[in-house]
Tab-separated table of N, CA and C in Angstrom:
chain	number	residue	atom	x	y	z
S	1099	UNK	N	106.452	57.925	104.033
S	1099	UNK	CA	106.831	58.997	103.538
S	1099	UNK	C	105.946	60.151	102.718
S	1100	UNK	N	106.320	60.684	101.776
S	1100	UNK	CA	105.174	61.552	101.732
S	1100	UNK	C	103.856	61.901	101.352
S	1101	UNK	N	102.796	62.404	101.262
S	1101	UNK	CA	101.412	62.423	100.556
S	1101	UNK	C	101.675	63.392	99.081
S	1102	UNK	N	101.355	62.734	98.425
S	1102	UNK	CA	101.164	63.428	97.131
S	1102	UNK	C	100.368	64.533	97.138
S	1103	UNK	N	100.256	65.382	96.556
S	1103	UNK	CA	99.695	66.386	96.417
S	1103	UNK	C	98.820	66.350	95.271
S	1104	UNK	N	97.695	67.030	94.127
S	1104	UNK	CA	96.976	66.657	92.854
S	1104	UNK	C	98.082	66.771	92.357
S	1105	UNK	N	97.337	65.954	91.396
S	1105	UNK	CA	97.988	65.120	90.217
S	1105	UNK	C	99.322	64.475	90.637
S	1106	UNK	N	99.612	63.987	91.471
S	1106	UNK	CA	101.109	63.609	92.409
S	1106	UNK	C	102.279	64.190	92.480
S	1107	UNK	N	101.986	65.396	92.511
S	1107	UNK	CA	102.827	66.064	92.884
S	1107	UNK	C	103.717	66.215	94.396
S	1108	UNK	N	104.737	66.052	94.650
S	1108	UNK	CA	105.216	66.007	95.850
S	1108	UNK	C	105.079	66.680	95.878
S	1109	UNK	N	104.563	67.701	97.254
S	1109	UNK	CA	104.337	68.355	97.720
S	1109	UNK	C	105.683	69.325	98.884
S	1110	UNK	N	106.752	68.098	99.005
S	1110	UNK	CA	107.910	68.177	99.913
S	1110	UNK	C	109.393	69.348	99.376
S	1111	UNK	N	108.586	69.815	98.017
S	1111	UNK	CA	109.980	70.267	97.468
S	1111	UNK	C	110.292	71.756	97.423
S	1112	UNK	N	111.175	72.332	97.152
S	1112	UNK	CA	111.372	73.766	96.883
S	1112	UNK	C	111.004	74.022	95.998
S	1113	UNK	N	110.125	75.825	96.094
S	1113	UNK	CA	110.537	76.293	95.288
S	1113	UNK	C	111.188	77.208	95.275
S	1114	UNK	N	111.860	77.288	93.862
S	1114	UNK	CA	112.632	78.375	93.035
S	1114	UNK	C	112.249	79.186	91.980
S	1115	UNK	N	112.852	80.365	91.924
S	1115	UNK	CA	112.177	81.373	91.142
S	1115	UNK	C	113.881	81.531	90.486
S	1116	UNK	N	113.792	81.487	89.086
S	1116	UNK	CA	115.279	82.552	88.862
S	1116	UNK	C	115.105	83.951	88.161
S	1117	UNK	N	115.957	84.492	88.241
S	1117	UNK	CA	115.801	86.180	87.523
S	1117	UNK	C	114.806	86.506	86.785
S	1118	UNK	N	115.210	85.603	85.741
S	1118	UNK	CA	114.087	85.571	84.849
S	1118	UNK	C	112.654	85.757	84.777
S	1119	UNK	N	112.362	84.142	85.507
S	1119	UNK	CA	111.592	84.976	85.406
S	1119	UNK	C	110.326	86.059	86.711
S	1120	UNK	N	110.980	86.400	87.832
S	1120	UNK	CA	110.818	87.500	88.609
S	1120	UNK	C	110.610	88.738	87.495
S	1121	UNK	N	111.616	89.160	86.555
S	1121	UNK	CA	111.560	90.266	85.254
S	1121	UNK	C	110.429	90.109	84.410
S	1122	UNK	N	110.239	88.816	84.682
S	1122	UNK	CA	109.149	88.746	83.528
S	1122	UNK	C	107.766	88.560	83.741
S	1123	UNK	N	107.592	88.859	84.974
S	1123	UNK	CA	106.217	88.576	85.959
S	1123	UNK	C	105.755	90.318	85.914
S	1124	UNK	N	106.900	90.635	86.403
S	1124	UNK	CA	106.795	91.920	86.387
S	1124	UNK	C	107.080	92.671	85.842
S	1125	UNK	N	107.790	92.867	84.263
S	1125	UNK	CA	107.404	93.515	83.329
S	1125	UNK	C	106.997	93.575	82.636
S	1126	UNK	N	106.348	91.817	82.752
S	1126	UNK	CA	105.522	91.830	80.930
S	1126	UNK	C	103.716	91.407	82.006
S	1127	UNK	N	104.174	90.304	82.629
S	1127	UNK	CA	102.702	89.543	83.163
S	1127	UNK	C	102.004	91.489	84.023
S	1128	UNK	N	102.573	91.642	84.921
S	1128	UNK	CA	101.765	92.280	86.305
S	1128	UNK	C	101.929	93.973	85.024
S	1129	UNK	N	102.731	93.892	84.495
S	1129	UNK	CA	102.528	94.911	83.228
S	1129	UNK	C	101.594	94.808	82.307
S	1130	UNK	N	101.201	94.006	81.749
S	1130	UNK	CA	100.126	93.733	81.033
S	1130	UNK	C	98.440	93.405	81.466
S	1131	UNK	N	98.526	93.309	83.022
S	1131	UNK	CA	97.236	93.983	83.499
S	1131	UNK	C	96.812	94.984	83.987
S	1132	UNK	N	98.108	95.774	84.339
S	1132	UNK	CA	97.437	97.129	84.535
S	1132	UNK	C	97.270	97.559	83.424
S	1133	UNK	N	97.658	97.209	82.208
S	1133	UNK	CA	97.770	98.027	81.511
S	1133	UNK	C	95.639	97.491	80.330
S	1134	UNK	N	96.004	96.702	80.521
S	1134	UNK	CA	94.347	96.024	80.360
S	1134	UNK	C	93.475	96.785	81.088
S	1135	UNK	N	93.548	96.868	82.430
S	1135	UNK	CA	93.244	97.005	83.183
S	1135	UNK	C	92.463	98.918	83.906
S	1136	UNK	N	93.573	99.825	83.216
S	1136	UNK	CA	93.393	100.893	82.637
S	1136	UNK	C	92.910	101.260	81.029
S	1137	UNK	N	92.786	100.055	80.196
S	1137	UNK	CA	91.949	100.933	79.371
S	1137	UNK	C	90.375	99.771	79.142
S	1138	UNK	N	90.497	99.165	80.088
S	1138	UNK	CA	89.312	98.276	80.306
S	1138	UNK	C	87.385	99.037	79.650
S	1139	UNK	N	87.025	98.794	79.559
S	1139	UNK	CA	86.232	100.208	79.177
S	1139	UNK	C	85.204	100.273	80.851
S	1140	UNK	N	85.075	98.901	80.653
S	1140	UNK	CA	83.902	98.599	82.432
S	1140	UNK	C	85.143	99.005	83.111
S	1141	UNK	N	85.736	99.574	83.499
S	1141	UNK	CA	86.702	99.596	84.810
S	1141	UNK	C	86.611	101.449	84.609
S	1142	UNK	N	86.905	101.882	83.422
S	1142	UNK	CA	86.598	103.117	83.156
S	1142	UNK	C	84.797	103.520	83.527
S	1143	UNK	N	84.296	102.664	83.186
S	1143	UNK	CA	82.644	103.504	82.761
S	1143	UNK	C	82.773	103.233	85.225
S	1144	UNK	N	83.257	102.115	85.778
S	1144	UNK	CA	82.591	102.079	87.207
S	1144	UNK	C	83.403	103.366	87.961
S	1145	UNK	N	84.902	103.538	87.242
S	1145	UNK	CA	85.587	104.753	87.978
S	1145	UNK	C	84.719	106.329	87.774
S	1146	UNK	N	84.202	106.861	86.684
S	1146	UNK	CA	82.612	107.436	86.107
S	1146	UNK	C	81.807	107.333	87.119
S	1147	UNK	N	81.034	106.401	87.094
S	1147	UNK	CA	79.870	106.014	88.090
S	1147	UNK	C	80.262	105.826	89.547
S	1148	UNK	N	81.390	106.218	89.716
S	1148	UNK	CA	81.402	106.219	90.944
S	1148	UNK	C	82.705	107.451	91.408
S	1149	UNK	N	82.590	108.546	90.766
S	1149	UNK	CA	82.527	109.691	91.169
S	1149	UNK	C	84.274	109.382	91.274
S	1150	UNK	N	84.964	108.315	91.293
S	1150	UNK	CA	86.303	108.590	91.129
S	1150	UNK	C	87.373	109.374	90.968
S	1151	UNK	N	87.170	109.331	89.137
S	1151	UNK	CA	87.610	109.612	87.336
S	1151	UNK	C	86.774	110.283	87.377
S	1152	UNK	N	86.701	111.444	86.151
S	1152	UNK	CA	85.831	112.028	85.101
S	1152	UNK	C	86.023	111.139	84.166
S	1153	UNK	N	84.661	110.992	83.374
S	1153	UNK	CA	84.266	109.719	82.422
S	1153	UNK	C	83.361	110.295	81.604
S	1154	UNK	N	82.816	109.616	80.893
S	1154	UNK	CA	81.465	109.352	79.873
S	1154	UNK	C	79.814	109.114	80.464
S	1155	UNK	N	80.026	108.387	81.850
S	1155	UNK	CA	79.017	107.861	82.477
S	1155	UNK	C	79.300	108.292	83.861
S	1156	UNK	N	78.249	109.016	84.284
S	1156	UNK	CA	78.365	109.606	85.617
S	1156	UNK	C	77.026	109.667	86.184
S	1157	UNK	N	75.868	109.350	84.980
S	1157	UNK	CA	74.510	108.629	86.344
S	1157	UNK	C	74.023	107.280	85.722
S	1158	UNK	N	73.481	106.840	86.409
S	1158	UNK	CA	72.141	105.799	86.011
S	1158	UNK	C	70.956	106.683	85.475
S	1159	UNK	N	70.476	106.205	84.371
S	1159	UNK	CA	68.990	106.812	84.136
S	1159	UNK	C	67.719	105.357	84.733
S	1160	UNK	N	67.999	105.585	85.471
S	1160	UNK	CA	66.597	104.670	86.215
S	1160	UNK	C	65.600	104.785	85.797
S	1161	UNK	N	64.717	105.892	84.893
S	1161	UNK	CA	63.833	106.525	84.660
S	1161	UNK	C	62.840	107.939	85.685
S	1162	UNK	N	61.220	107.753	85.661
S	1162	UNK	CA	60.511	109.069	86.377
S	1162	UNK	C	60.442	107.985	88.027
S	1163	UNK	N	60.210	108.502	89.260
S	1163	UNK	CA	59.563	107.624	89.951
S	1163	UNK	C	58.788	107.474	89.502
S	1164	UNK	N	57.134	108.581	89.428
S	1164	UNK	CA	55.618	108.044	89.069
S	1164	UNK	C	55.794	107.372	88.416
S	1165	UNK	N	56.352	106.295	87.689
S	1165	UNK	CA	56.317	105.065	86.493
S	1165	UNK	C	57.029	104.085	86.901
S	1166	UNK	N	58.238	104.385	88.098
S	1166	UNK	CA	59.190	103.112	88.372
S	1166	UNK	C	59.578	103.645	89.953
S	1167	UNK	N	58.378	103.270	91.309
S	1167	UNK	CA	58.405	104.211	92.671
S	1167	UNK	C	60.252	103.855	93.265
S	1168	UNK	N	61.140	102.640	93.075
S	1168	UNK	CA	61.881	102.715	93.438
S	1168	UNK	C	63.385	103.358	92.598
S	1169	UNK	N	63.121	103.782	91.082
S	1169	UNK	CA	64.259	104.551	90.496
S	1169	UNK	C	65.218	105.234	91.431
S	1170	UNK	N	64.712	106.021	92.292
S	1170	UNK	CA	65.609	106.905	93.321
S	1170	UNK	C	66.807	105.648	93.792
S	1171	UNK	N	66.158	104.794	94.855
S	1171	UNK	CA	66.670	103.854	95.083
S	1171	UNK	C	67.757	103.478	94.490
S	1172	UNK	N	67.328	102.737	93.440
S	1172	UNK	CA	67.536	101.634	92.718
S	1172	UNK	C	69.135	102.746	92.182
S	1173	UNK	N	68.928	104.017	91.178
S	1173	UNK	CA	69.775	104.994	91.454
S	1173	UNK	C	70.897	105.248	92.526
S	1174	UNK	N	70.883	105.089	93.986
S	1174	UNK	CA	71.408	105.513	94.756
S	1174	UNK	C	72.012	103.901	95.379
S	1175	UNK	N	71.494	102.910	95.455
S	1175	UNK	CA	71.628	101.958	95.472
S	1175	UNK	C	73.152	101.407	94.423
S	1176	UNK	N	72.881	101.696	92.945
S	1176	UNK	CA	73.731	101.467	92.166
S	1176	UNK	C	75.320	102.747	92.268
S	1177	UNK	N	74.612	103.614	92.953
S	1177	UNK	CA	75.949	104.901	92.474
S	1177	UNK	C	77.125	104.086	93.629
S	1178	UNK	N	76.605	103.468	95.357
S	1178	UNK	CA	77.185	103.296	96.139
S	1178	UNK	C	77.620	101.748	95.666
S	1179	UNK	N	76.894	100.954	94.813
S	1179	UNK	CA	78.207	99.783	94.539
S	1179	UNK	C	78.947	100.560	93.267
S	1180	UNK	N	78.824	101.255	92.529
S	1180	UNK	CA	79.519	102.056	91.084
S	1180	UNK	C	81.108	102.582	92.003
S	1181	UNK	N	80.797	102.719	93.349
S	1181	UNK	CA	81.636	104.032	94.541
S	1181	UNK	C	82.375	102.799	94.699
S	1182	UNK	N	81.791	101.696	95.683
S	1182	UNK	CA	82.876	100.899	95.935
S	1182	UNK	C	83.777	99.617	95.528
S	1183	UNK	N	82.844	99.336	94.510
S	1183	UNK	CA	83.598	98.601	93.476
S	1183	UNK	C	85.457	99.849	92.881
S	1184	UNK	N	84.191	101.030	91.923
S	1184	UNK	CA	85.962	101.071	91.716
S	1184	UNK	C	86.885	101.934	92.642
S	1185	UNK	N	86.663	101.561	93.873
S	1185	UNK	CA	88.198	102.053	94.467
S	1185	UNK	C	88.355	100.675	95.243
S	1186	UNK	N	87.589	99.527	95.169
S	1186	UNK	CA	88.214	98.829	95.348
S	1186	UNK	C	89.593	97.585	93.893
S	1187	UNK	N	88.529	98.683	92.971
S	1187	UNK	CA	89.573	97.811	91.210
S	1187	UNK	C	90.752	99.003	91.676
S	1188	UNK	N	90.809	100.345	91.977
S	1188	UNK	CA	91.791	101.222	91.889
S	1188	UNK	C	93.254	101.175	93.023
S	1189	UNK	N	92.394	100.180	93.606
S	1189	UNK	CA	92.921	99.982	95.064
S	1189	UNK	C	93.661	98.674	94.916
S	1190	UNK	N	93.171	97.924	93.732
S	1190	UNK	CA	93.632	96.450	93.245
S	1190	UNK	C	94.634	97.063	92.291
S	1191	UNK	N	94.813	97.864	91.489
S	1191	UNK	CA	95.299	98.394	90.541
S	1191	UNK	C	96.925	99.657	91.418
S	1192	UNK	N	96.699	100.111	91.921
S	1192	UNK	CA	98.051	100.426	93.321
S	1192	UNK	C	98.647	99.293	93.585
S	1193	UNK	N	98.116	98.525	94.235
S	1193	UNK	CA	98.523	97.146	95.026
S	1193	UNK	C	99.298	96.588	93.646
S	1194	UNK	N	98.651	96.593	92.315
S	1194	UNK	CA	99.238	95.422	91.172
S	1194	UNK	C	101.109	97.025	91.254
S	1195	UNK	N	100.797	97.615	91.345
S	1195	UNK	CA	101.966	98.758	91.099
S	1195	UNK	C	102.944	98.238	92.000
S	1196	UNK	N	102.542	98.966	92.954
S	1196	UNK	CA	102.879	98.766	94.303
S	1196	UNK	C	104.027	97.336	94.198
S	1197	UNK	N	103.243	96.011	93.775
S	1197	UNK	CA	104.280	94.615	93.847
S	1197	UNK	C	104.903	94.904	92.687
S	1198	UNK	N	104.532	94.914	91.407
S	1198	UNK	CA	105.714	95.032	90.415
S	1198	UNK	C	107.044	95.869	90.928
S	1199	UNK	N	106.563	97.149	92.000
S	1199	UNK	CA	107.930	97.624	91.380
S	1199	UNK	C	108.548	96.823	92.740
S	1200	UNK	N	107.591	96.234	94.017
S	1200	UNK	CA	109.402	95.415	94.587
S	1200	UNK	C	109.661	94.763	94.111
S	1201	UNK	N	109.132	93.924	93.052
S	1201	UNK	CA	109.754	92.535	92.947
S	1201	UNK	C	111.193	93.506	92.194
S	1202	UNK	N	110.539	94.584	91.518
S	1202	UNK	CA	112.113	94.660	90.797
S	1202	UNK	C	113.259	95.712	91.874
S	1203	UNK	N	112.658	96.024	93.137
S	1203	UNK	CA	113.599	96.681	93.948
S	1203	UNK	C	114.205	95.446	94.277
S	1204	UNK	N	113.766	93.915	94.672
S	1204	UNK	CA	114.210	92.527	95.078
S	1204	UNK	C	115.041	92.388	94.102
S	1205	UNK	N	114.744	92.518	93.082
S	1205	UNK	CA	115.652	91.727	91.852
S	1205	UNK	C	116.824	93.241	92.321
S	1206	UNK	N	116.767	94.775	92.241
S	1206	UNK	CA	117.976	94.559	92.293
S	1206	UNK	C	118.648	94.466	93.769
S	1207	UNK	N	118.586	95.148	94.591
S	1207	UNK	CA	119.120	93.930	95.441
S	1207	UNK	C	119.359	93.112	95.635
S	1208	UNK	N	119.410	91.679	94.946
S	1208	UNK	CA	119.314	90.416	94.219
S	1208	UNK	C	121.301	90.693	93.135
S	1209	UNK	N	120.828	91.876	91.991
S	1209	UNK	CA	121.867	91.609	91.899
S	1209	UNK	C	122.738	92.072	92.290
S	1210	UNK	N	123.113	92.459	93.172
S	1210	UNK	CA	124.096	93.993	93.880
S	1210	UNK	C	124.277	93.014	94.922
S	1211	UNK	N	123.564	92.062	95.467
S	1211	UNK	CA	123.834	91.105	96.546
S	1211	UNK	C	124.957	89.904	95.151
S	1212	UNK	N	124.820	89.759	94.729
S	1212	UNK	CA	125.194	88.670	93.544
S	1212	UNK	C	126.633	89.151	93.425
S	1213	UNK	N	126.850	90.741	92.264
S	1213	UNK	CA	128.030	90.909	92.093
S	1213	UNK	C	128.585	91.153	93.458
S	1214	UNK	N	128.666	91.686	94.755
S	1214	UNK	CA	128.852	91.413	95.914
S	1214	UNK	C	129.817	90.197	96.159
S	1215	UNK	N	129.122	89.394	96.209
S	1215	UNK	CA	129.742	87.694	96.943
S	1215	UNK	C	131.095	87.800	96.669
S	1216	UNK	N	131.385	86.693	97.507
S	1216	UNK	CA	132.684	86.763	97.348
S	1216	UNK	C	132.254	84.746	96.861
S	1217	UNK	N	133.826	84.138	96.171
S	1217	UNK	CA	133.432	82.888	96.141
S	1217	UNK	C	133.451	81.607	96.484
S	1218	UNK	N	133.289	80.564	96.873
S	1218	UNK	CA	134.090	80.103	98.359
S	1218	UNK	C	135.789	80.131	98.168
S	1219	UNK	N	136.362	79.579	97.097
S	1219	UNK	CA	137.499	79.956	96.411
S	1219	UNK	C	138.356	81.523	96.688
S	1220	UNK	N	137.534	82.156	96.763
S	1220	UNK	CA	138.294	83.409	97.761
S	1220	UNK	C	138.120	83.504	99.275
S	1221	UNK	N	137.207	83.140	99.704
S	1221	UNK	CA	136.571	82.750	100.992
S	1221	UNK	C	138.044	82.095	101.672
S	1222	UNK	N	138.586	81.027	100.764
S	1222	UNK	CA	139.858	80.243	100.933
S	1222	UNK	C	140.957	81.034	101.442
S	1223	UNK	N	140.916	81.396	100.047
S	1223	UNK	CA	142.068	81.987	99.836
S	1223	UNK	C	142.229	83.783	101.433
S	1224	UNK	N	141.519	84.028	101.500
S	1224	UNK	CA	141.550	84.898	102.794
S	1224	UNK	C	141.730	84.301	103.566
S	1225	UNK	N	140.807	82.721	104.313
S	1225	UNK	CA	141.214	82.443	105.012
S	1225	UNK	C	142.785	81.292	105.307
S	1226	UNK	N	143.036	81.009	104.573
S	1226	UNK	CA	144.719	80.750	104.682
S	1226	UNK	C	145.575	81.837	104.635
S	1227	UNK	N	145.246	83.063	104.435
S	1227	UNK	CA	146.228	84.138	104.310
S	1227	UNK	C	146.370	84.185	105.651
S	1228	UNK	N	145.416	84.214	106.575
S	1228	UNK	CA	144.715	84.456	108.251
S	1228	UNK	C	145.381	83.412	109.223
S	1229	UNK	N	145.085	82.325	108.491
S	1229	UNK	CA	145.462	81.437	109.048
S	1229	UNK	C	148.356	81.270	109.472
S	1230	UNK	N	147.913	81.537	107.965
S	1230	UNK	CA	149.418	81.884	107.909
S	1230	UNK	C	149.427	82.886	108.647
S	1231	UNK	N	149.246	84.019	108.731
S	1231	UNK	CA	150.059	85.048	108.942
S	1231	UNK	C	150.319	84.924	110.820
S	1232	UNK	N	149.046	83.978	111.443
S	1232	UNK	CA	148.988	83.962	112.516
S	1232	UNK	C	149.864	83.522	113.367
S	1233	UNK	N	150.401	83.869	114.746
S	1233	UNK	CA	151.481	83.820	115.285
S	1233	UNK	C	151.357	81.932	115.260
S	1234	UNK	N	152.373	81.148	115.823
S	1234	UNK	CA	152.202	79.149	116.389
S	1234	UNK	C	151.765	79.638	117.492
S	1235	UNK	N	151.470	78.887	118.462
S	1235	UNK	CA	150.660	78.386	119.360
S	1235	UNK	C	152.042	78.069	119.763
S	1236	UNK	N	152.088	78.391	121.216
S	1236	UNK	CA	152.890	77.885	122.336
S	1236	UNK	C	152.569	76.588	123.268
S	1237	UNK	N	153.261	75.589	123.164
S	1237	UNK	CA	152.897	74.479	124.257
S	1237	UNK	C	153.033	74.766	125.406
């Protein structure tokens, strides 16, 4: 007997995704994520702090070294953090865009294959014609 998964779900079933699910994921969910990311003020600030894109925030003001001896270190470490984080977020956005395009390409391939596929009835008609035109076997 199959072991049930979390919530008593049978984990031995096949996952199926239909055309509408893929289209919604690519054109709505991924698009919304990318739009939110691009318009997020924190994301924009990290891109400008990290020097990846121009923006309003390009430096962290930590005070003077005389009153705060670690000011230079904090500023340098924050700049490195911002650059790394901004780079990773930018890469994640590019990967999501690539995923969106790949899903849309896969949908086009599926649509094309569906249009070009022949039905079982059509295949049987072709096979019947081939069998009918074959010369009879001699004994």
